[in-house]
């Protein structure tokens, strides 16, 4: 339904490269150049300034790009409305997910959702909780799935499922790390692998430790890592202990490469939540995914 030349034009602008646009569109680079030349003739204006392999969008190109985005959005609205007549959910849906959810929870949900709604074109943005919150606020994604508190106003937050954070140590350790249960004082003497600042997992852990009377700044920091996978690898290598989602360590527990260590007097639980902009009730594919995720993860 969308004008082909406008779609080619949008891809070139968004990627600032004829070559990259050609790769995304599965066209040859000469074919992309031909479409842009034809569009320039139709508009009666140059849309790009070319300097070797470098391009820049002209004033006319910037104006047309705004209208091209509006046209693409209108086409998606039309597809959604037409699909609704036949009770078919279709269109594009961009979802953001914080790293633990994106890696360990979302693939199963997306697979089941796609089987039920095959005409929805799904894409996923992954990042830490803070990055996903910012993407929702900036409307880069329609919905976000996060594992920590949403530290921004103007968002609707809907809990989806409970998750437990557990302390893990190497399955091969022979020190205090190998004990099945340790005190807070013993934890303070161990190198602790932590997620990076901005991570929802880190916020949840720090909040729980503070509530238990632990001075977080006095813990022995081993290193900061940017994913659950990195913490797992570090713990398996004997670099220290770390807190991870219990949902993420099924394989490692079965293989015996890590073990859960009970931290006496501390229980760390959190909600995996769905977020979207307040005042913008999800519609179409976003509404369908919201309903599906709520049913799938709460059941």
PDB file of C-alpha atoms in Angstrom:
ATOM      1  CA  UNK A   1       0.000   0.000   0.000  1.00  0.00           C
ATOM      2  CA  UNK A   2       2.900   2.381   0.637  1.00  0.00           C
ATOM      3  CA  UNK A   3       4.482   4.352  -2.217  1.00  0.00           C
ATOM      4  CA  UNK A   4       7.665   2.446  -3.100  1.00  0.00           C
ATOM      5  CA  UNK A   5       9.752   5.520  -3.889  1.00  0.00           C
ATOM      6  CA  UNK A   6       8.868   7.107  -0.559  1.00  0.00           C
ATOM      7  CA  UNK A   7       9.855   3.937   1.255  1.00  0.00           C
ATOM      8  CA  UNK A   8      13.233   3.884  -0.516  1.00  0.00           C
ATOM      9  CA  UNK A   9      13.660   7.563   0.308  1.00  0.00           C
ATOM     10  CA  UNK A  10      12.903   6.987   4.000  1.00  0.00           C
ATOM     11  CA  UNK A  11      15.445   4.181   4.237  1.00  0.00           C
ATOM     12  CA  UNK A  12      18.168   6.299   2.623  1.00  0.00           C
ATOM     13  CA  UNK A  13      17.478   9.200   4.998  1.00  0.00           C
ATOM     14  CA  UNK A  14      17.337   7.021   8.104  1.00  0.00           C
ATOM     15  CA  UNK A  15      20.575   5.204   7.222  1.00  0.00           C
ATOM     16  CA  UNK A  16      22.301   8.090   5.445  1.00  0.00           C
ATOM     17  CA  UNK A  17      23.620   5.591   2.943  1.00  0.00           C
ATOM     18  CA  UNK A  18      22.422   4.336  -0.444  1.00  0.00           C
ATOM     19  CA  UNK A  19      24.334   1.093   0.103  1.00  0.00           C
ATOM     20  CA  UNK A  20      22.810   0.339   3.516  1.00  0.00           C
ATOM     21  CA  UNK A  21      19.325   1.220   2.272  1.00  0.00           C
ATOM     22  CA  UNK A  22      19.822  -1.169  -0.655  1.00  0.00           C
ATOM     23  CA  UNK A  23      20.785  -3.969   1.749  1.00  0.00           C
ATOM     24  CA  UNK A  24      17.704  -3.427   3.919  1.00  0.00           C
ATOM     25  CA  UNK A  25      15.376  -3.250   0.914  1.00  0.00           C
ATOM     26  CA  UNK A  26      17.049  -6.191  -0.875  1.00  0.00           C
ATOM     27  CA  UNK A  27      17.700  -4.008  -3.928  1.00  0.00           C
ATOM     28  CA  UNK A  28      20.817  -3.190  -5.876  1.00  0.00           C
ATOM     29  CA  UNK A  29      22.477   0.135  -5.131  1.00  0.00           C
ATOM     30  CA  UNK A  30      21.849   1.375  -8.713  1.00  0.00           C
ATOM     31  CA  UNK A  31      18.146   0.557  -8.272  1.00  0.00           C
ATOM     32  CA  UNK A  32      18.019   2.691  -5.127  1.00  0.00           C
ATOM     33  CA  UNK A  33      19.784   5.549  -6.897  1.00  0.00           C
ATOM     34  CA  UNK A  34      17.328   5.286  -9.782  1.00  0.00           C
ATOM     35  CA  UNK A  35      14.339   5.497  -7.407  1.00  0.00           C
ATOM     36  CA  UNK A  36      15.784   8.591  -5.703  1.00  0.00           C
ATOM     37  CA  UNK A  37      16.486  10.299  -9.075  1.00  0.00           C
ATOM     38  CA  UNK A  38      12.917   9.581 -10.191  1.00  0.00           C
ATOM     39  CA  UNK A  39      11.555  10.986  -6.927  1.00  0.00           C
ATOM     40  CA  UNK A  40      13.694  14.120  -7.281  1.00  0.00           C
ATOM     41  CA  UNK A  41      12.346  14.644 -10.812  1.00  0.00           C
ATOM     42  CA  UNK A  42       8.800  14.161  -9.530  1.00  0.00           C
ATOM     43  CA  UNK A  43       9.360  16.675  -6.711  1.00  0.00           C
ATOM     44  CA  UNK A  44      11.292  19.130  -8.851  1.00  0.00           C
ATOM     45  CA  UNK A  45      13.993  19.434  -6.168  1.00  0.00           C
ATOM     46  CA  UNK A  46      17.223  17.793  -5.078  1.00  0.00           C
ATOM     47  CA  UNK A  47      16.697  15.665  -1.996  1.00  0.00           C
ATOM     48  CA  UNK A  48      20.349  14.836  -1.271  1.00  0.00           C
ATOM     49  CA  UNK A  49      23.700  16.515  -1.689  1.00  0.00           C
ATOM     50  CA  UNK A  50      26.311  13.975  -2.755  1.00  0.00           C
ATOM     51  CA  UNK A  51      30.037  14.151  -2.066  1.00  0.00           C
ATOM     52  CA  UNK A  52      31.633  10.866  -3.066  1.00  0.00           C
ATOM     53  CA  UNK A  53      30.249   8.228  -0.701  1.00  0.00           C
ATOM     54  CA  UNK A  54      28.898  10.872   1.692  1.00  0.00           C
ATOM     55  CA  UNK A  55      25.372  12.254   1.428  1.00  0.00           C
ATOM     56  CA  UNK A  56      23.489  15.029   3.203  1.00  0.00           C
ATOM     57  CA  UNK A  57      19.756  15.683   3.213  1.00  0.00           C
ATOM     58  CA  UNK A  58      18.753  18.979   1.609  1.00  0.00           C
ATOM     59  CA  UNK A  59      16.112  21.343   2.974  1.00  0.00           C
ATOM     60  CA  UNK A  60      13.632  19.888   0.478  1.00  0.00           C
ATOM     61  CA  UNK A  61      14.605  16.390   1.589  1.00  0.00           C
ATOM     62  CA  UNK A  62      13.957  17.223   5.241  1.00  0.00           C
ATOM     63  CA  UNK A  63      10.502  18.560   4.378  1.00  0.00           C
ATOM     64  CA  UNK A  64       9.637  15.504   2.299  1.00  0.00           C
ATOM     65  CA  UNK A  65      10.944  13.145   4.995  1.00  0.00           C
ATOM     66  CA  UNK A  66       8.423  14.515   7.481  1.00  0.00           C
ATOM     67  CA  UNK A  67       5.574  13.871   5.075  1.00  0.00           C
ATOM     68  CA  UNK A  68       6.989  10.447   4.164  1.00  0.00           C
ATOM     69  CA  UNK A  69       6.915   9.435   7.844  1.00  0.00           C
ATOM     70  CA  UNK A  70       3.325  10.662   8.145  1.00  0.00           C
ATOM     71  CA  UNK A  71       2.356   8.704   5.018  1.00  0.00           C
ATOM     72  CA  UNK A  72       3.935   5.508   6.379  1.00  0.00           C
ATOM     73  CA  UNK A  73       2.102   5.932   9.697  1.00  0.00           C
ATOM     74  CA  UNK A  74      -1.180   6.507   7.848  1.00  0.00           C
ATOM     75  CA  UNK A  75      -0.663   3.336   5.822  1.00  0.00           C
ATOM     76  CA  UNK A  76      -0.136   1.364   9.050  1.00  0.00           C
ATOM     77  CA  UNK A  77      -3.325   2.856  10.490  1.00  0.00           C
ATOM     78  CA  UNK A  78      -5.195   1.819   7.364  1.00  0.00           C
ATOM     79  CA  UNK A  79      -3.861  -1.745   7.579  1.00  0.00           C
ATOM     80  CA  UNK A  80      -4.887  -1.948  11.232  1.00  0.00           C
ATOM     81  CA  UNK A  81      -8.367  -0.613  10.516  1.00  0.00           C
ATOM     82  CA  UNK A  82      -8.872  -2.967   7.559  1.00  0.00           C
ATOM     83  CA  UNK A  83      -7.593  -5.903   9.577  1.00  0.00           C
ATOM     84  CA  UNK A  84      -9.986  -5.073  12.406  1.00  0.00           C
ATOM     85  CA  UNK A  85     -12.926  -5.496  10.023  1.00  0.00           C
ATOM     86  CA  UNK A  86     -11.901  -9.129   9.616  1.00  0.00           C
ATOM     87  CA  UNK A  87     -10.694  -9.497  13.206  1.00  0.00           C
ATOM     88  CA  UNK A  88      -7.122  -9.774  11.940  1.00  0.00           C
ATOM     89  CA  UNK A  89      -4.271  -8.123  13.866  1.00  0.00           C
ATOM     90  CA  UNK A  90      -1.605  -6.777  11.502  1.00  0.00           C
ATOM     91  CA  UNK A  91       0.920  -3.992  11.070  1.00  0.00           C
ATOM     92  CA  UNK A  92       4.324  -3.211  12.545  1.00  0.00           C
ATOM     93  CA  UNK A  93       5.083  -3.515  16.256  1.00  0.00           C
ATOM     94  CA  UNK A  94       8.334  -2.396  17.883  1.00  0.00           C
ATOM     95  CA  UNK A  95       8.831  -3.633  21.433  1.00  0.00           C
ATOM     96  CA  UNK A  96      11.599  -2.687  23.842  1.00  0.00           C
ATOM     97  CA  UNK A  97      12.871  -5.129  26.461  1.00  0.00           C
ATOM     98  CA  UNK A  98      15.508  -4.880  29.160  1.00  0.00           C
ATOM     99  CA  UNK A  99      18.327  -7.354  28.714  1.00  0.00           C
ATOM    100  CA  UNK A 100      17.286 -10.185  31.044  1.00  0.00           C
ATOM    101  CA  UNK A 101      13.749 -10.219  29.651  1.00  0.00           C
ATOM    102  CA  UNK A 102      14.978  -9.907  26.053  1.00  0.00           C
ATOM    103  CA  UNK A 103      17.327 -12.858  26.452  1.00  0.00           C
ATOM    104  CA  UNK A 104      15.457 -15.262  28.719  1.00  0.00           C
ATOM    105  CA  UNK A 105      11.731 -14.407  28.705  1.00  0.00           C
ATOM    106  CA  UNK A 106      10.754 -12.599  25.510  1.00  0.00           C
ATOM    107  CA  UNK A 107      11.750 -15.141  22.806  1.00  0.00           C
ATOM    108  CA  UNK A 108       9.146 -17.656  23.992  1.00  0.00           C
ATOM    109  CA  UNK A 109       6.461 -14.961  24.278  1.00  0.00           C
ATOM    110  CA  UNK A 110       7.248 -13.528  20.845  1.00  0.00           C
ATOM    111  CA  UNK A 111       7.199 -16.975  19.262  1.00  0.00           C
ATOM    112  CA  UNK A 112       3.777 -17.769  20.681  1.00  0.00           C
ATOM    113  CA  UNK A 113       2.454 -14.313  19.775  1.00  0.00           C
ATOM    114  CA  UNK A 114       3.709 -14.617  16.191  1.00  0.00           C
ATOM    115  CA  UNK A 115       2.017 -17.993  15.769  1.00  0.00           C
ATOM    116  CA  UNK A 116      -1.261 -16.417  16.875  1.00  0.00           C
ATOM    117  CA  UNK A 117      -0.791 -13.188  14.886  1.00  0.00           C
ATOM    118  CA  UNK A 118       1.437 -14.025  11.885  1.00  0.00           C
ATOM    119  CA  UNK A 119       0.620 -10.791  10.045  1.00  0.00           C
ATOM    120  CA  UNK A 120       2.248  -8.599  12.700  1.00  0.00           C
ATOM    121  CA  UNK A 121       5.789  -7.500  11.769  1.00  0.00           C
ATOM    122  CA  UNK A 122       7.746  -7.589  15.036  1.00  0.00           C
ATOM    123  CA  UNK A 123      11.028  -5.925  15.938  1.00  0.00           C
ATOM    124  CA  UNK A 124      12.755  -5.725  19.322  1.00  0.00           C
ATOM    125  CA  UNK A 125      15.015  -3.114  20.898  1.00  0.00           C
ATOM    126  CA  UNK A 126      17.154  -4.423  23.768  1.00  0.00           C
ATOM    127  CA  UNK A 127      18.896  -2.347  26.447  1.00  0.00           C
ATOM    128  CA  UNK A 128      18.981  -1.831  30.179  1.00  0.00           C
ATOM    129  CA  UNK A 129      15.846  -0.666  31.986  1.00  0.00           C
ATOM    130  CA  UNK A 130      16.807   2.998  31.821  1.00  0.00           C
ATOM    131  CA  UNK A 131      17.372   2.798  28.053  1.00  0.00           C
ATOM    132  CA  UNK A 132      14.019   1.074  27.451  1.00  0.00           C
ATOM    133  CA  UNK A 133      12.188   3.665  29.568  1.00  0.00           C
ATOM    134  CA  UNK A 134      13.788   6.422  27.466  1.00  0.00           C
ATOM    135  CA  UNK A 135      12.795   4.623  24.248  1.00  0.00           C
ATOM    136  CA  UNK A 136       9.157   4.460  25.373  1.00  0.00           C
ATOM    137  CA  UNK A 137       9.171   8.135  26.373  1.00  0.00           C
ATOM    138  CA  UNK A 138      10.691   9.092  22.996  1.00  0.00           C
ATOM    139  CA  UNK A 139       8.155   6.840  21.208  1.00  0.00           C
ATOM    140  CA  UNK A 140      10.941   4.765  19.704  1.00  0.00           C
ATOM    141  CA  UNK A 141       8.986   1.678  20.825  1.00  0.00           C
ATOM    142  CA  UNK A 142       5.259   1.219  21.420  1.00  0.00           C
ATOM    143  CA  UNK A 143       5.669  -0.952  24.526  1.00  0.00           C
ATOM    144  CA  UNK A 144       8.488  -1.704  26.930  1.00  0.00           C
ATOM    145  CA  UNK A 145       9.146  -4.741  29.101  1.00  0.00           C
ATOM    146  CA  UNK A 146      11.370  -3.871  32.050  1.00  0.00           C
ATOM    147  CA  UNK A 147      12.789  -5.639  35.097  1.00  0.00           C
ATOM    148  CA  UNK A 148      13.193  -2.719  37.457  1.00  0.00           C
ATOM    149  CA  UNK A 149      11.292   0.372  38.567  1.00  0.00           C
ATOM    150  CA  UNK A 150      10.413   2.916  35.859  1.00  0.00           C
ATOM    151  CA  UNK A 151      12.118   6.051  37.151  1.00  0.00           C
ATOM    152  CA  UNK A 152      10.133   8.450  34.951  1.00  0.00           C
ATOM    153  CA  UNK A 153       6.771  10.172  35.152  1.00  0.00           C
ATOM    154  CA  UNK A 154       4.255   9.983  32.347  1.00  0.00           C
ATOM    155  CA  UNK A 155       4.331   6.191  32.054  1.00  0.00           C
ATOM    156  CA  UNK A 156       1.745   3.520  32.752  1.00  0.00           C
ATOM    157  CA  UNK A 157       3.272   0.490  34.494  1.00  0.00           C
ATOM    158  CA  UNK A 158       1.521  -2.892  34.518  1.00  0.00           C
ATOM    159  CA  UNK A 159       3.155  -5.774  36.473  1.00  0.00           C
ATOM    160  CA  UNK A 160       3.316  -8.983  34.433  1.00  0.00           C
ATOM    161  CA  UNK A 161       5.090 -11.567  36.604  1.00  0.00           C
ATOM    162  CA  UNK A 162       7.154 -11.942  39.771  1.00  0.00           C
ATOM    163  CA  UNK A 163      10.826 -12.738  39.525  1.00  0.00           C
ATOM    164  CA  UNK A 164      13.353 -13.662  42.183  1.00  0.00           C
ATOM    165  CA  UNK A 165      16.942 -12.449  42.204  1.00  0.00           C
ATOM    166  CA  UNK A 166      19.389 -14.962  43.649  1.00  0.00           C
ATOM    167  CA  UNK A 167      23.028 -14.832  44.683  1.00  0.00           C
ATOM    168  CA  UNK A 168      25.160 -17.259  42.695  1.00  0.00           C
ATOM    169  CA  UNK A 169      28.712 -18.540  43.070  1.00  0.00           C
ATOM    170  CA  UNK A 170      30.906 -20.820  40.986  1.00  0.00           C
ATOM    171  CA  UNK A 171      29.988 -24.481  41.229  1.00  0.00           C
ATOM    172  CA  UNK A 172      33.689 -25.261  41.619  1.00  0.00           C
ATOM    173  CA  UNK A 173      34.507 -22.859  44.464  1.00  0.00           C
ATOM    174  CA  UNK A 174      36.262 -23.992  47.641  1.00  0.00           C
ATOM    175  CA  UNK A 175      36.057 -20.835  49.729  1.00  0.00           C
ATOM    176  CA  UNK A 176      33.224 -19.018  51.452  1.00  0.00           C
ATOM    177  CA  UNK A 177      31.652 -18.816  48.008  1.00  0.00           C
ATOM    178  CA  UNK A 178      31.101 -22.578  48.053  1.00  0.00           C
ATOM    179  CA  UNK A 179      28.928 -22.467  51.167  1.00  0.00           C
ATOM    180  CA  UNK A 180      25.225 -23.016  50.669  1.00  0.00           C
ATOM    181  CA  UNK A 181      24.378 -20.106  52.980  1.00  0.00           C
ATOM    182  CA  UNK A 182      26.314 -16.977  53.955  1.00  0.00           C
ATOM    183  CA  UNK A 183      25.688 -13.935  56.126  1.00  0.00           C
ATOM    184  CA  UNK A 184      25.657 -10.318  54.979  1.00  0.00           C
ATOM    185  CA  UNK A 185      29.019  -9.860  56.703  1.00  0.00           C
ATOM    186  CA  UNK A 186      30.500 -12.712  54.678  1.00  0.00           C
ATOM    187  CA  UNK A 187      29.057 -11.231  51.473  1.00  0.00           C
ATOM    188  CA  UNK A 188      30.919  -7.987  52.172  1.00  0.00           C
ATOM    189  CA  UNK A 189      34.218  -9.887  52.017  1.00  0.00           C
ATOM    190  CA  UNK A 190      33.561 -11.462  48.623  1.00  0.00           C
ATOM    191  CA  UNK A 191      34.191  -9.826  45.209  1.00  0.00           C
ATOM    192  CA  UNK A 192      30.747  -8.865  43.903  1.00  0.00           C
ATOM    193  CA  UNK A 193      29.992  -8.737  40.176  1.00  0.00           C
ATOM    194  CA  UNK A 194      27.356  -6.055  39.542  1.00  0.00           C
ATOM    195  CA  UNK A 195      25.309  -4.858  36.582  1.00  0.00           C
ATOM    196  CA  UNK A 196      26.070  -1.422  35.159  1.00  0.00           C
ATOM    197  CA  UNK A 197      24.420   1.754  36.444  1.00  0.00           C
ATOM    198  CA  UNK A 198      21.037   2.233  34.825  1.00  0.00           C
ATOM    199  CA  UNK A 199      20.266  -1.469  35.070  1.00  0.00           C
ATOM    200  CA  UNK A 200      16.935  -2.360  36.678  1.00  0.00           C
ATOM    201  CA  UNK A 201      18.515  -5.471  38.188  1.00  0.00           C
ATOM    202  CA  UNK A 202      21.138  -3.374  39.936  1.00  0.00           C
ATOM    203  CA  UNK A 203      18.530  -0.972  41.345  1.00  0.00           C
ATOM    204  CA  UNK A 204      16.483  -3.856  42.744  1.00  0.00           C
ATOM    205  CA  UNK A 205      19.516  -5.498  44.374  1.00  0.00           C
ATOM    206  CA  UNK A 206      20.803  -2.267  45.903  1.00  0.00           C
ATOM    207  CA  UNK A 207      17.371  -1.386  47.258  1.00  0.00           C
ATOM    208  CA  UNK A 208      16.943  -4.830  48.883  1.00  0.00           C
ATOM    209  CA  UNK A 209      20.419  -4.739  50.434  1.00  0.00           C
ATOM    210  CA  UNK A 210      19.854  -1.248  51.838  1.00  0.00           C
ATOM    211  CA  UNK A 211      16.567  -2.401  53.379  1.00  0.00           C
ATOM    212  CA  UNK A 212      18.525  -5.236  55.025  1.00  0.00           C
ATOM    213  CA  UNK A 213      20.890  -2.673  56.531  1.00  0.00           C
ATOM    214  CA  UNK A 214      23.783  -3.212  54.114  1.00  0.00           C
ATOM    215  CA  UNK A 215      25.932  -0.191  53.229  1.00  0.00           C
ATOM    216  CA  UNK A 216      26.159  -0.876  49.500  1.00  0.00           C
ATOM    217  CA  UNK A 217      29.180   1.384  49.047  1.00  0.00           C
ATOM    218  CA  UNK A 218      31.130  -0.817  51.491  1.00  0.00           C
ATOM    219  CA  UNK A 219      30.628  -3.996  49.467  1.00  0.00           C
ATOM    220  CA  UNK A 220      33.716  -5.315  47.751  1.00  0.00           C
ATOM    221  CA  UNK A 221      33.083  -4.463  44.099  1.00  0.00           C
ATOM    222  CA  UNK A 222      34.580  -7.028  41.752  1.00  0.00           C
ATOM    223  CA  UNK A 223      33.569  -5.416  38.443  1.00  0.00           C
ATOM    224  CA  UNK A 224      30.603  -3.901  36.597  1.00  0.00           C
ATOM    225  CA  UNK A 225      29.194  -5.917  33.709  1.00  0.00           C
ATOM    226  CA  UNK A 226      26.546  -5.039  31.133  1.00  0.00           C
ATOM    227  CA  UNK A 227      24.472  -8.229  31.027  1.00  0.00           C
ATOM    228  CA  UNK A 228      23.292 -11.241  32.987  1.00  0.00           C
ATOM    229  CA  UNK A 229      25.282 -13.418  30.580  1.00  0.00           C
ATOM    230  CA  UNK A 230      28.464 -11.558  31.469  1.00  0.00           C
ATOM    231  CA  UNK A 231      27.823 -12.020  35.201  1.00  0.00           C
ATOM    232  CA  UNK A 232      27.197 -15.739  34.669  1.00  0.00           C
ATOM    233  CA  UNK A 233      30.439 -16.092  32.741  1.00  0.00           C
ATOM    234  CA  UNK A 234      32.361 -14.182  35.410  1.00  0.00           C
ATOM    235  CA  UNK A 235      30.944 -16.280  38.218  1.00  0.00           C
ATOM    236  CA  UNK A 236      31.635 -19.514  36.331  1.00  0.00           C
ATOM    237  CA  UNK A 237      35.234 -18.344  35.883  1.00  0.00           C
ATOM    238  CA  UNK A 238      35.573 -17.793  39.631  1.00  0.00           C
ATOM    239  CA  UNK A 239      35.831 -13.999  39.468  1.00  0.00           C
ATOM    240  CA  UNK A 240      33.324 -13.503  42.267  1.00  0.00           C
ATOM    241  CA  UNK A 241      29.670 -13.829  43.186  1.00  0.00           C
ATOM    242  CA  UNK A 242      26.732 -12.032  41.607  1.00  0.00           C
ATOM    243  CA  UNK A 243      22.984 -11.491  41.706  1.00  0.00           C
ATOM    244  CA  UNK A 244      20.977 -12.708  38.704  1.00  0.00           C
ATOM    245  CA  UNK A 245      17.403 -13.586  37.854  1.00  0.00           C
ATOM    246  CA  UNK A 246      16.458 -17.123  38.839  1.00  0.00           C
ATOM    247  CA  UNK A 247      14.807 -17.348  35.388  1.00  0.00           C
ATOM    248  CA  UNK A 248      18.230 -17.066  33.735  1.00  0.00           C
ATOM    249  CA  UNK A 249      20.188 -19.906  35.344  1.00  0.00           C
ATOM    250  CA  UNK A 250      18.262 -23.119  34.653  1.00  0.00           C
ATOM    251  CA  UNK A 251      20.911 -24.550  32.300  1.00  0.00           C
ATOM    252  CA  UNK A 252      23.835 -23.533  34.541  1.00  0.00           C
ATOM    253  CA  UNK A 253      22.228 -25.132  37.596  1.00  0.00           C
ATOM    254  CA  UNK A 254      21.636 -28.372  35.696  1.00  0.00           C
ATOM    255  CA  UNK A 255      25.261 -28.414  34.523  1.00  0.00           C
ATOM    256  CA  UNK A 256      26.540 -27.512  37.980  1.00  0.00           C
ATOM    257  CA  UNK A 257      28.643 -24.580  36.737  1.00  0.00           C
ATOM    258  CA  UNK A 258      27.000 -22.242  39.257  1.00  0.00           C
ATOM    259  CA  UNK A 259      25.184 -22.713  42.556  1.00  0.00           C
ATOM    260  CA  UNK A 260      22.647 -20.624  44.419  1.00  0.00           C
ATOM    261  CA  UNK A 261      23.928 -19.248  47.715  1.00  0.00           C
ATOM    262  CA  UNK A 262      21.345 -18.326  50.316  1.00  0.00           C
ATOM    263  CA  UNK A 263      21.962 -14.826  51.669  1.00  0.00           C
ATOM    264  CA  UNK A 264      20.691 -15.015  55.236  1.00  0.00           C
ATOM    265  CA  UNK A 265      17.856 -12.627  56.004  1.00  0.00           C
ATOM    266  CA  UNK A 266      17.575 -11.249  52.460  1.00  0.00           C
ATOM    267  CA  UNK A 267      14.912 -12.066  49.863  1.00  0.00           C
ATOM    268  CA  UNK A 268      15.040 -10.134  46.598  1.00  0.00           C
ATOM    269  CA  UNK A 269      11.898 -10.149  44.478  1.00  0.00           C
ATOM    270  CA  UNK A 270      10.724  -7.816  41.748  1.00  0.00           C
ATOM    271  CA  UNK A 271       8.103  -7.443  39.045  1.00  0.00           C
ATOM    272  CA  UNK A 272       8.683  -7.772  35.344  1.00  0.00           C
ATOM    273  CA  UNK A 273       6.460  -4.981  34.042  1.00  0.00           C
ATOM    274  CA  UNK A 274       4.988  -3.675  30.815  1.00  0.00           C
ATOM    275  CA  UNK A 275       5.190   0.087  30.255  1.00  0.00           C
ATOM    276  CA  UNK A 276       3.748   2.559  27.765  1.00  0.00           C
ATOM    277  CA  UNK A 277       3.155   6.280  27.598  1.00  0.00           C
ATOM    278  CA  UNK A 278       0.357   7.513  29.859  1.00  0.00           C
ATOM    279  CA  UNK A 279      -2.586   8.889  27.914  1.00  0.00           C
ATOM    280  CA  UNK A 280      -1.791   6.749  24.860  1.00  0.00           C
ATOM    281  CA  UNK A 281      -3.751   3.526  25.264  1.00  0.00           C
ATOM    282  CA  UNK A 282      -2.178   0.845  23.031  1.00  0.00           C
ATOM    283  CA  UNK A 283      -4.152   0.062  19.885  1.00  0.00           C
ATOM    284  CA  UNK A 284      -3.909  -2.487  17.083  1.00  0.00           C
ATOM    285  CA  UNK A 285      -0.895  -4.805  17.285  1.00  0.00           C
ATOM    286  CA  UNK A 286       0.359  -3.107  20.480  1.00  0.00           C
ATOM    287  CA  UNK A 287      -2.977  -3.722  22.210  1.00  0.00           C
ATOM    288  CA  UNK A 288      -2.966  -7.353  21.081  1.00  0.00           C
ATOM    289  CA  UNK A 289       0.566  -7.891  22.396  1.00  0.00           C
ATOM    290  CA  UNK A 290      -0.293  -6.203  25.696  1.00  0.00           C
ATOM    291  CA  UNK A 291      -3.217  -8.606  26.213  1.00  0.00           C
ATOM    292  CA  UNK A 292      -1.200 -11.624  25.082  1.00  0.00           C
ATOM    293  CA  UNK A 293       1.823 -10.881  27.301  1.00  0.00           C
ATOM    294  CA  UNK A 294      -0.382 -10.255  30.331  1.00  0.00           C
ATOM    295  CA  UNK A 295      -2.160 -13.594  29.891  1.00  0.00           C
ATOM    296  CA  UNK A 296       0.980 -15.577  29.011  1.00  0.00           C
ATOM    297  CA  UNK A 297       3.244 -14.302  31.792  1.00  0.00           C
ATOM    298  CA  UNK A 298       0.625 -14.198  34.549  1.00  0.00           C
ATOM    299  CA  UNK A 299      -0.711 -17.684  33.880  1.00  0.00           C
TER     300      UNK A 299
END
